[in-house]
Coordinates of C-alpha atoms and ligand atoms in Angstrom, one line a residue:
M132 CA 0.0 0.0 0.0
S133 CA 2.0 3.0 -1.2
K134 CA -0.6 5.8 -1.2
E135 CA -1.4 7.4 2.2
F136 CA -4.7 8.7 3.4
V137 CA -6.2 11.2 5.8
V138 CA -8.0 9.0 8.4
A139 CA -10.5 10.1 11.0
V140 CA -11.3 7.9 14.0
C141 CA -14.8 9.0 15.0
G142 CA -15.4 8.1 18.6
A143 CA -11.7 8.0 19.4
T144 CA -12.2 8.2 23.2
G145 CA -14.5 5.2 23.4
A146 CA -13.7 1.5 23.9
V147 CA -13.8 0.7 20.2
G148 CA -12.2 4.0 19.1
Q149 CA -9.2 3.3 21.5
E150 CA -8.8 -0.2 20.0
M151 CA -9.0 1.3 16.5
L152 CA -6.0 3.4 17.3
S153 CA -4.1 0.3 18.5
V154 CA -5.0 -1.6 15.4
L155 CA -4.0 1.2 13.1
E156 CA -0.6 1.3 14.8
Q157 CA -0.1 -2.5 15.0
R158 CA -1.0 -2.9 11.3
D159 CA 1.0 0.2 10.3
F160 CA -2.1 1.5 8.4
P161 CA -1.0 3.9 5.7
Y162 CA -2.3 7.3 6.9
S163 CA -0.6 10.6 6.2
K164 CA -2.7 12.3 8.9
L165 CA -4.9 11.1 11.7
V166 CA -7.9 13.0 12.9
P167 CA -9.4 11.8 16.2
M168 CA -13.0 13.0 16.8
A169 CA -15.4 12.6 19.6
S170 CA -18.1 14.7 21.3
A171 CA -17.6 18.3 22.6
R172 CA -17.0 16.7 26.0
S173 CA -13.7 15.3 24.8
A174 CA -12.4 18.1 22.5
G175 CA -8.9 18.9 23.5
K176 CA -8.1 15.4 25.0
K177 CA -5.0 13.7 23.8
V178 CA -4.7 10.3 22.2
D179 CA -1.6 8.4 21.0
C180 CA -1.0 6.4 17.7
K181 CA 2.3 5.2 16.2
G182 CA 4.2 7.1 18.9
E183 CA 2.6 10.5 18.2
E184 CA 0.1 12.5 20.2
Y185 CA -3.0 13.8 18.6
T186 CA -5.6 16.2 19.9
V187 CA -9.3 15.1 19.8
I188 CA -11.6 17.5 18.0
E189 CA -15.3 17.8 18.2
M190 CA -17.2 15.9 15.5
T191 CA -19.2 18.5 13.5
E192 CA -20.7 18.6 10.1
D193 CA -17.6 20.4 8.7
A194 CA -15.0 18.3 10.5
F195 CA -14.7 15.9 7.5
E196 CA -13.2 18.4 5.0
G197 CA -10.0 16.8 3.6
V198 CA -10.6 13.4 5.3
D199 CA -10.4 10.3 2.9
I200 CA -11.5 7.6 5.3
A201 CA -13.7 7.9 8.4
L202 CA -13.8 5.0 10.8
F203 CA -17.0 5.5 12.9
S204 CA -17.7 4.0 16.3
A205 CA -19.7 6.7 18.1
G206 CA -23.2 5.2 18.4
G207 CA -26.1 4.9 15.9
S208 CA -27.6 8.3 16.2
T209 CA -24.2 10.1 15.8
S210 CA -23.5 8.0 12.8
E211 CA -26.9 8.7 11.3
K212 CA -26.3 12.4 11.7
F213 CA -22.6 12.7 10.7
A214 CA -21.9 9.8 8.2
P215 CA -23.8 11.5 5.4
C216 CA -22.0 14.8 6.1
A217 CA -18.7 12.9 5.8
V218 CA -19.7 11.4 2.5
K219 CA -20.8 14.8 1.2
S220 CA -17.2 15.9 1.9
G221 CA -15.9 13.1 -0.3
C222 CA -15.0 10.8 2.5
V223 CA -15.6 7.0 2.6
V224 CA -17.2 6.0 5.9
V225 CA -16.8 2.6 7.6
D226 CA -19.4 2.5 10.3
N227 CA -19.4 0.3 13.3
S228 CA -22.9 1.1 14.5
S229 CA -26.2 -0.6 13.5
A230 CA -27.5 2.5 11.7
W231 CA -26.6 1.6 8.1
R232 CA -26.3 -2.2 8.3
M233 CA -29.6 -3.2 6.7
N234 CA -29.7 -0.2 4.3
D235 CA -29.8 -1.5 0.7
E236 CA -27.3 1.2 -0.4
C237 CA -24.7 0.1 2.1
P238 CA -22.6 -3.1 1.9
L239 CA -22.3 -5.0 5.1
V240 CA -18.9 -6.6 5.0
V241 CA -16.7 -9.2 6.7
P242 CA -13.5 -9.1 4.6
E243 CA -12.9 -12.9 4.8
V244 CA -16.5 -13.6 3.6
N245 CA -17.8 -10.9 1.2
P246 CA -15.1 -8.5 0.2
H247 CA -16.7 -8.3 -3.3
D248 CA -19.7 -6.4 -1.8
L249 CA -17.3 -3.4 -1.3
D250 CA -17.4 -2.9 -5.1
W251 CA -20.9 -1.4 -5.0
H252 CA -20.4 1.0 -2.1
K253 CA -21.8 4.5 -2.4
G254 CA -19.8 6.1 0.5
I255 CA -21.0 4.2 3.6
I256 CA -19.9 0.7 4.4
A257 CA -21.3 -1.0 7.5
N258 CA -19.4 -3.1 9.9
P259 CA -21.6 -6.0 11.1
N260 CA -22.6 -6.7 14.7
C261 CA -19.8 -8.1 16.8
S262 CA -21.6 -11.5 17.4
T263 CA -22.5 -11.8 13.7
I264 CA -18.9 -11.2 12.5
Q265 CA -17.3 -14.1 14.4
M266 CA -20.1 -16.4 13.4
M267 CA -19.7 -15.4 9.7
V268 CA -16.0 -16.1 9.7
A269 CA -16.6 -19.6 10.9
L270 CA -19.8 -20.4 8.9
K271 CA -18.8 -19.2 5.5
P272 CA -16.2 -22.0 4.8
L273 CA -18.8 -24.6 6.0
H274 CA -21.5 -23.0 3.9
D275 CA -19.3 -23.2 0.8
E276 CA -18.6 -26.8 1.4
A277 CA -22.0 -28.2 2.6
R278 CA -24.6 -25.5 2.4
I279 CA -26.0 -24.4 5.7
K280 CA -29.7 -24.8 6.2
R281 CA -30.2 -23.6 9.8
V282 CA -28.2 -22.3 12.7
V283 CA -29.2 -22.2 16.4
V284 CA -26.9 -19.8 18.2
S285 CA -26.6 -18.8 21.9
T286 CA -24.2 -16.0 22.7
Y287 CA -22.2 -15.2 25.9
Q288 CA -21.3 -11.6 25.3
A289 CA -18.7 -9.4 27.1
V290 CA -19.6 -6.1 28.6
S291 CA -17.1 -4.2 26.5
G292 CA -19.6 -4.6 23.6
T293 CA -21.7 -2.0 25.4
G294 CA -18.8 0.5 25.7
Q295 CA -16.4 2.0 28.2
K296 CA -19.1 2.8 30.8
A297 CA -20.2 -0.8 30.9
I298 CA -16.6 -2.0 31.5
E299 CA -16.5 0.4 34.5
E300 CA -19.9 -0.7 35.7
L301 CA -18.7 -4.4 35.9
E302 CA -15.5 -3.4 37.6
N303 CA -17.3 -1.2 40.2
Q304 CA -20.0 -3.8 40.9
V305 CA -17.4 -6.5 41.5
R306 CA -15.4 -4.2 43.8
R307 CA -18.5 -3.2 45.8
L308 CA -19.8 -6.8 46.1
M309 CA -16.5 -8.1 47.3
S310 CA -16.4 -5.4 50.0
G311 CA -20.0 -6.1 51.1
Q312 CA -21.5 -2.9 49.6
P313 CA -24.7 -2.7 47.6
V314 CA -24.3 -2.4 43.8
V315 CA -25.5 0.3 41.5
A316 CA -26.8 -0.7 38.1
D317 CA -26.8 2.1 35.6
V318 CA -25.8 0.9 32.2
Y319 CA -27.6 -2.4 32.5
P320 CA -31.1 -2.9 33.9
Y321 CA -29.8 -5.3 36.5
Q322 CA -26.6 -6.2 38.3
I323 CA -24.2 -7.7 35.7
A324 CA -21.5 -8.9 38.1
F325 CA -21.9 -12.6 38.9
N326 CA -25.0 -12.6 36.7
C327 CA -26.2 -13.3 33.2
L328 CA -28.7 -11.1 31.4
P329 CA -30.7 -12.6 28.5
H330 CA -31.3 -9.2 27.2
I331 CA -29.1 -7.3 24.7
D332 CA -30.5 -4.2 23.0
V333 CA -34.2 -3.6 23.1
F334 CA -37.1 -6.1 23.0
M335 CA -39.0 -6.3 19.7
D336 CA -42.7 -7.2 19.1
N337 CA -41.8 -10.8 18.2
G338 CA -40.3 -11.3 21.7
Y339 CA -36.7 -11.4 20.4
T340 CA -34.2 -8.7 21.2
K341 CA -32.8 -6.4 18.5
E342 CA -29.4 -8.0 19.0
E343 CA -30.9 -11.5 18.3
M344 CA -32.6 -10.2 15.1
K345 CA -29.3 -8.5 14.0
M346 CA -27.8 -12.0 13.9
V347 CA -30.7 -13.4 11.9
N348 CA -30.9 -10.6 9.3
E349 CA -27.2 -9.7 9.0
T350 CA -26.3 -13.3 8.3
V351 CA -28.5 -13.4 5.2
K352 CA -27.2 -10.1 3.9
I353 CA -23.5 -11.0 4.4
M354 CA -23.8 -14.5 3.0
G355 CA -26.0 -13.3 0.2
D356 CA -28.2 -16.3 0.7
P357 CA -31.8 -15.7 1.9
T358 CA -32.3 -19.4 2.5
I359 CA -30.1 -19.6 5.6
K360 CA -32.2 -19.7 8.7
V361 CA -30.8 -18.4 12.0
T362 CA -32.4 -18.3 15.4
A363 CA -30.5 -16.7 18.3
T364 CA -30.5 -16.1 22.0
C365 CA -28.1 -13.4 23.1
V366 CA -26.9 -13.2 26.7
R367 CA -24.7 -10.6 28.4
V368 CA -22.2 -12.3 30.8
P369 CA -19.8 -10.8 33.3
V370 CA -16.7 -11.0 31.0
F371 CA -14.7 -8.0 30.1
Y372 CA -13.4 -8.9 26.6
G373 CA -14.4 -11.7 24.2
H374 CA -17.7 -13.0 23.0
S375 CA -18.4 -16.8 23.1
E376 CA -21.0 -18.5 21.0
S377 CA -22.5 -22.0 21.1
L378 CA -23.7 -23.0 17.6
N379 CA -25.8 -25.8 16.3
I380 CA -25.6 -26.0 12.6
E381 CA -27.7 -28.1 10.1
T382 CA -26.2 -28.6 6.7
E383 CA -27.5 -29.9 3.4
E384 CA -24.5 -32.2 2.8
K385 CA -23.0 -34.4 5.6
L386 CA -19.9 -33.0 7.4
T387 CA -18.1 -35.1 10.0
A388 CA -16.4 -33.4 12.9
A389 CA -13.1 -34.2 11.3
D390 CA -14.3 -32.5 8.0
V391 CA -15.2 -29.4 9.9
R392 CA -11.8 -29.3 11.7
T393 CA -10.0 -29.7 8.3
I394 CA -12.1 -27.0 6.6
L395 CA -11.8 -24.5 9.4
A396 CA -8.1 -25.1 9.9
K397 CA -7.5 -23.8 6.3
A398 CA -10.0 -20.9 6.6
P399 CA -8.8 -17.3 6.9
G400 CA -9.0 -15.7 10.3
I401 CA -9.7 -18.9 12.1
I402 CA -7.7 -20.9 14.7
V403 CA -9.1 -24.4 15.5
E404 CA -8.5 -25.1 19.2
D405 CA -10.1 -28.4 19.7
Y406 CA -8.2 -30.9 21.9
P407 CA -10.5 -32.2 24.5
E408 CA -7.9 -34.7 25.7
K409 CA -5.7 -31.8 26.7
K410 CA -8.7 -29.7 28.0
A411 CA -7.9 -27.3 25.2
Y412 CA -10.9 -25.2 23.9
P413 CA -11.4 -21.5 23.1
M414 CA -11.9 -19.2 26.0
A415 CA -12.6 -15.5 26.2
I416 CA -9.6 -14.8 28.5
N417 CA -7.3 -16.3 25.8
A418 CA -9.1 -14.7 22.8
A419 CA -8.9 -11.2 24.3
G420 CA -6.3 -9.1 22.4
E421 CA -6.1 -11.6 19.6
D422 CA -7.1 -11.1 15.9
A423 CA -8.3 -14.6 15.2
T424 CA -11.7 -16.3 15.7
F425 CA -11.1 -19.4 17.7
V426 CA -13.3 -22.5 17.1
G427 CA -13.4 -25.6 19.3
R428 CA -15.7 -28.3 20.9
I429 CA -16.5 -29.5 17.3
R430 CA -18.9 -32.4 17.6
E431 CA -21.5 -34.1 15.4
D432 CA -25.1 -33.5 16.5
E433 CA -26.2 -37.1 17.0
T434 CA -29.9 -36.1 17.0
I435 CA -30.1 -35.1 13.4
E436 CA -28.7 -36.4 10.1
N437 CA -26.4 -33.5 9.2
G438 CA -25.7 -31.5 12.3
I439 CA -22.6 -30.0 13.9
N440 CA -22.1 -28.4 17.3
M441 CA -19.3 -26.0 17.9
W442 CA -18.0 -23.2 20.2
I443 CA -16.7 -19.9 18.8
V444 CA -14.8 -17.2 20.7
S445 CA -13.4 -13.9 19.4
D446 CA -12.4 -10.6 20.8
N447 CA -15.5 -8.5 20.3
I448 CA -13.6 -5.2 20.4
R449 CA -11.0 -6.4 17.8
K450 CA -12.5 -8.8 15.2
G451 CA -16.0 -7.8 16.3
A452 CA -15.4 -4.1 15.8
A453 CA -12.1 -2.3 15.4
L454 CA -10.1 -4.9 13.5
N455 CA -12.9 -5.8 11.1
T456 CA -13.5 -2.0 10.5
I457 CA -9.8 -1.5 9.6
Q458 CA -9.7 -4.7 7.5
I459 CA -12.6 -3.2 5.5
A460 CA -10.6 0.0 5.1
E461 CA -7.5 -2.0 4.0
T462 CA -9.6 -3.9 1.5
L463 CA -11.0 -0.7 0.1
I464 CA -7.4 0.5 -0.4
E465 CA -6.4 -2.8 -2.1
R466 CA -9.4 -2.7 -4.4
D467 CA -8.8 1.1 -5.2
L468 CA -12.2 2.0 -3.8
V469 CA -11.3 4.9 -1.5
R470 CA -13.6 7.3 -3.2
V471 CA -17.3 8.3 -3.2
P472 CA -18.8 7.4 -6.5
Ligands
A2P44 P1 -17.1 11.1 24.2 O1 -16.0 10.3 25.0 O2 -16.7 12.5 24.0 O3 -18.5 10.9 24.8 P2 -18.2 4.0 24.0 O4 -18.8 3.1 23.0 O5 -17.0 3.4 24.7 O6 -19.2 4.5 25.0 O7 -17.7 5.3 23.2 C1 -18.5 6.1 22.4 C2 -17.7 7.1 21.6 O8 -18.5 7.9 20.8 C3 -16.9 8.1 22.4 O9 -15.7 8.4 21.8 C4 -17.8 9.3 22.5 O10 -17.2 10.5 22.7 C5 -18.3 9.3 21.1 N1 -19.6 10.0 21.0 C6 -20.7 9.8 21.7 N2 -21.7 10.7 21.4 C7 -21.1 11.5 20.4 C8 -21.6 12.6 19.7 N3 -22.8 13.1 19.8 N4 -20.7 13.2 18.8 C9 -19.5 12.8 18.7 N5 -19.0 11.7 19.4 C10 -19.8 11.1 20.2

């Protein structure tokens, strides 16, 4: 990558924004200038990237003049308001919120799965939901081989997915509980420390949460196959970093557990960690800070003809958010697509 770009990190003070700065540094992303943006509250704060200090500026409608690529992670309403302003300024937006994901004008991309969808972007590219991304990385190679008919997924999602305030809420609750003090729940409706909440995002009329329906709908858009059926239960657990998922998959063609291990071992972005005899399986504490999606506990579902059970873990802030966003930006550069058509 020889050309360099002016890159804005929008939401640079948040949990994902901070991780974006680390990922830009670790991957030596080719920027000529970095523009960290956040709300007026953070204007003037300092952030670091590649050994240099940058001053955070307030995100405003005019702040995108001269910016080539804007990486957004500042919430849905902020993105709805500012992403179109950025595009109007000639800037390509990769957005981590849910605001644009199901918009027909916006590709929804996991670079290992559907990089070709970037070819039809009109300025805004959506980064999928964190739980969907890791599931897609693992499902695509199996779908190519044996056609997936149906997936039943249950998630065990870390608090970092809710943002910096939720990380602090879990820390504070643990500290208070261990010293015999009552807890305060502010970000979540109930205590999250030592608890599981089967409730992520808002409830919808069909009884599912919005998070669960994101997994259903985003899967179809990313895979480009409306016949794949997904049903999901999403649970917030008292883990700081790393989402875990239990998947039951039904395929058209038979796959043995050995077939699945072989296919996934060759797939991009995946590490198979499946050695029950050594008690080796993916865990959130090991996936945190890593780029890969880890897959283990691969077993044939003995109750149906063509079924597989498996356990998938990935760092929700990295592959589930910052890393995937930056991989999208890298793919745009590789395909010479950093321009608003
Ligand atoms: P700020 O720190 O100034 O509030 P998290 O997901 O960890 O909560 O982070 C959200 C990020 O989005 C933060 O950087 C936050 O900035 C930024 N943000 C939130 N609301 C706005 C807004 N209205 N305009 C610009 N940035 C915003």
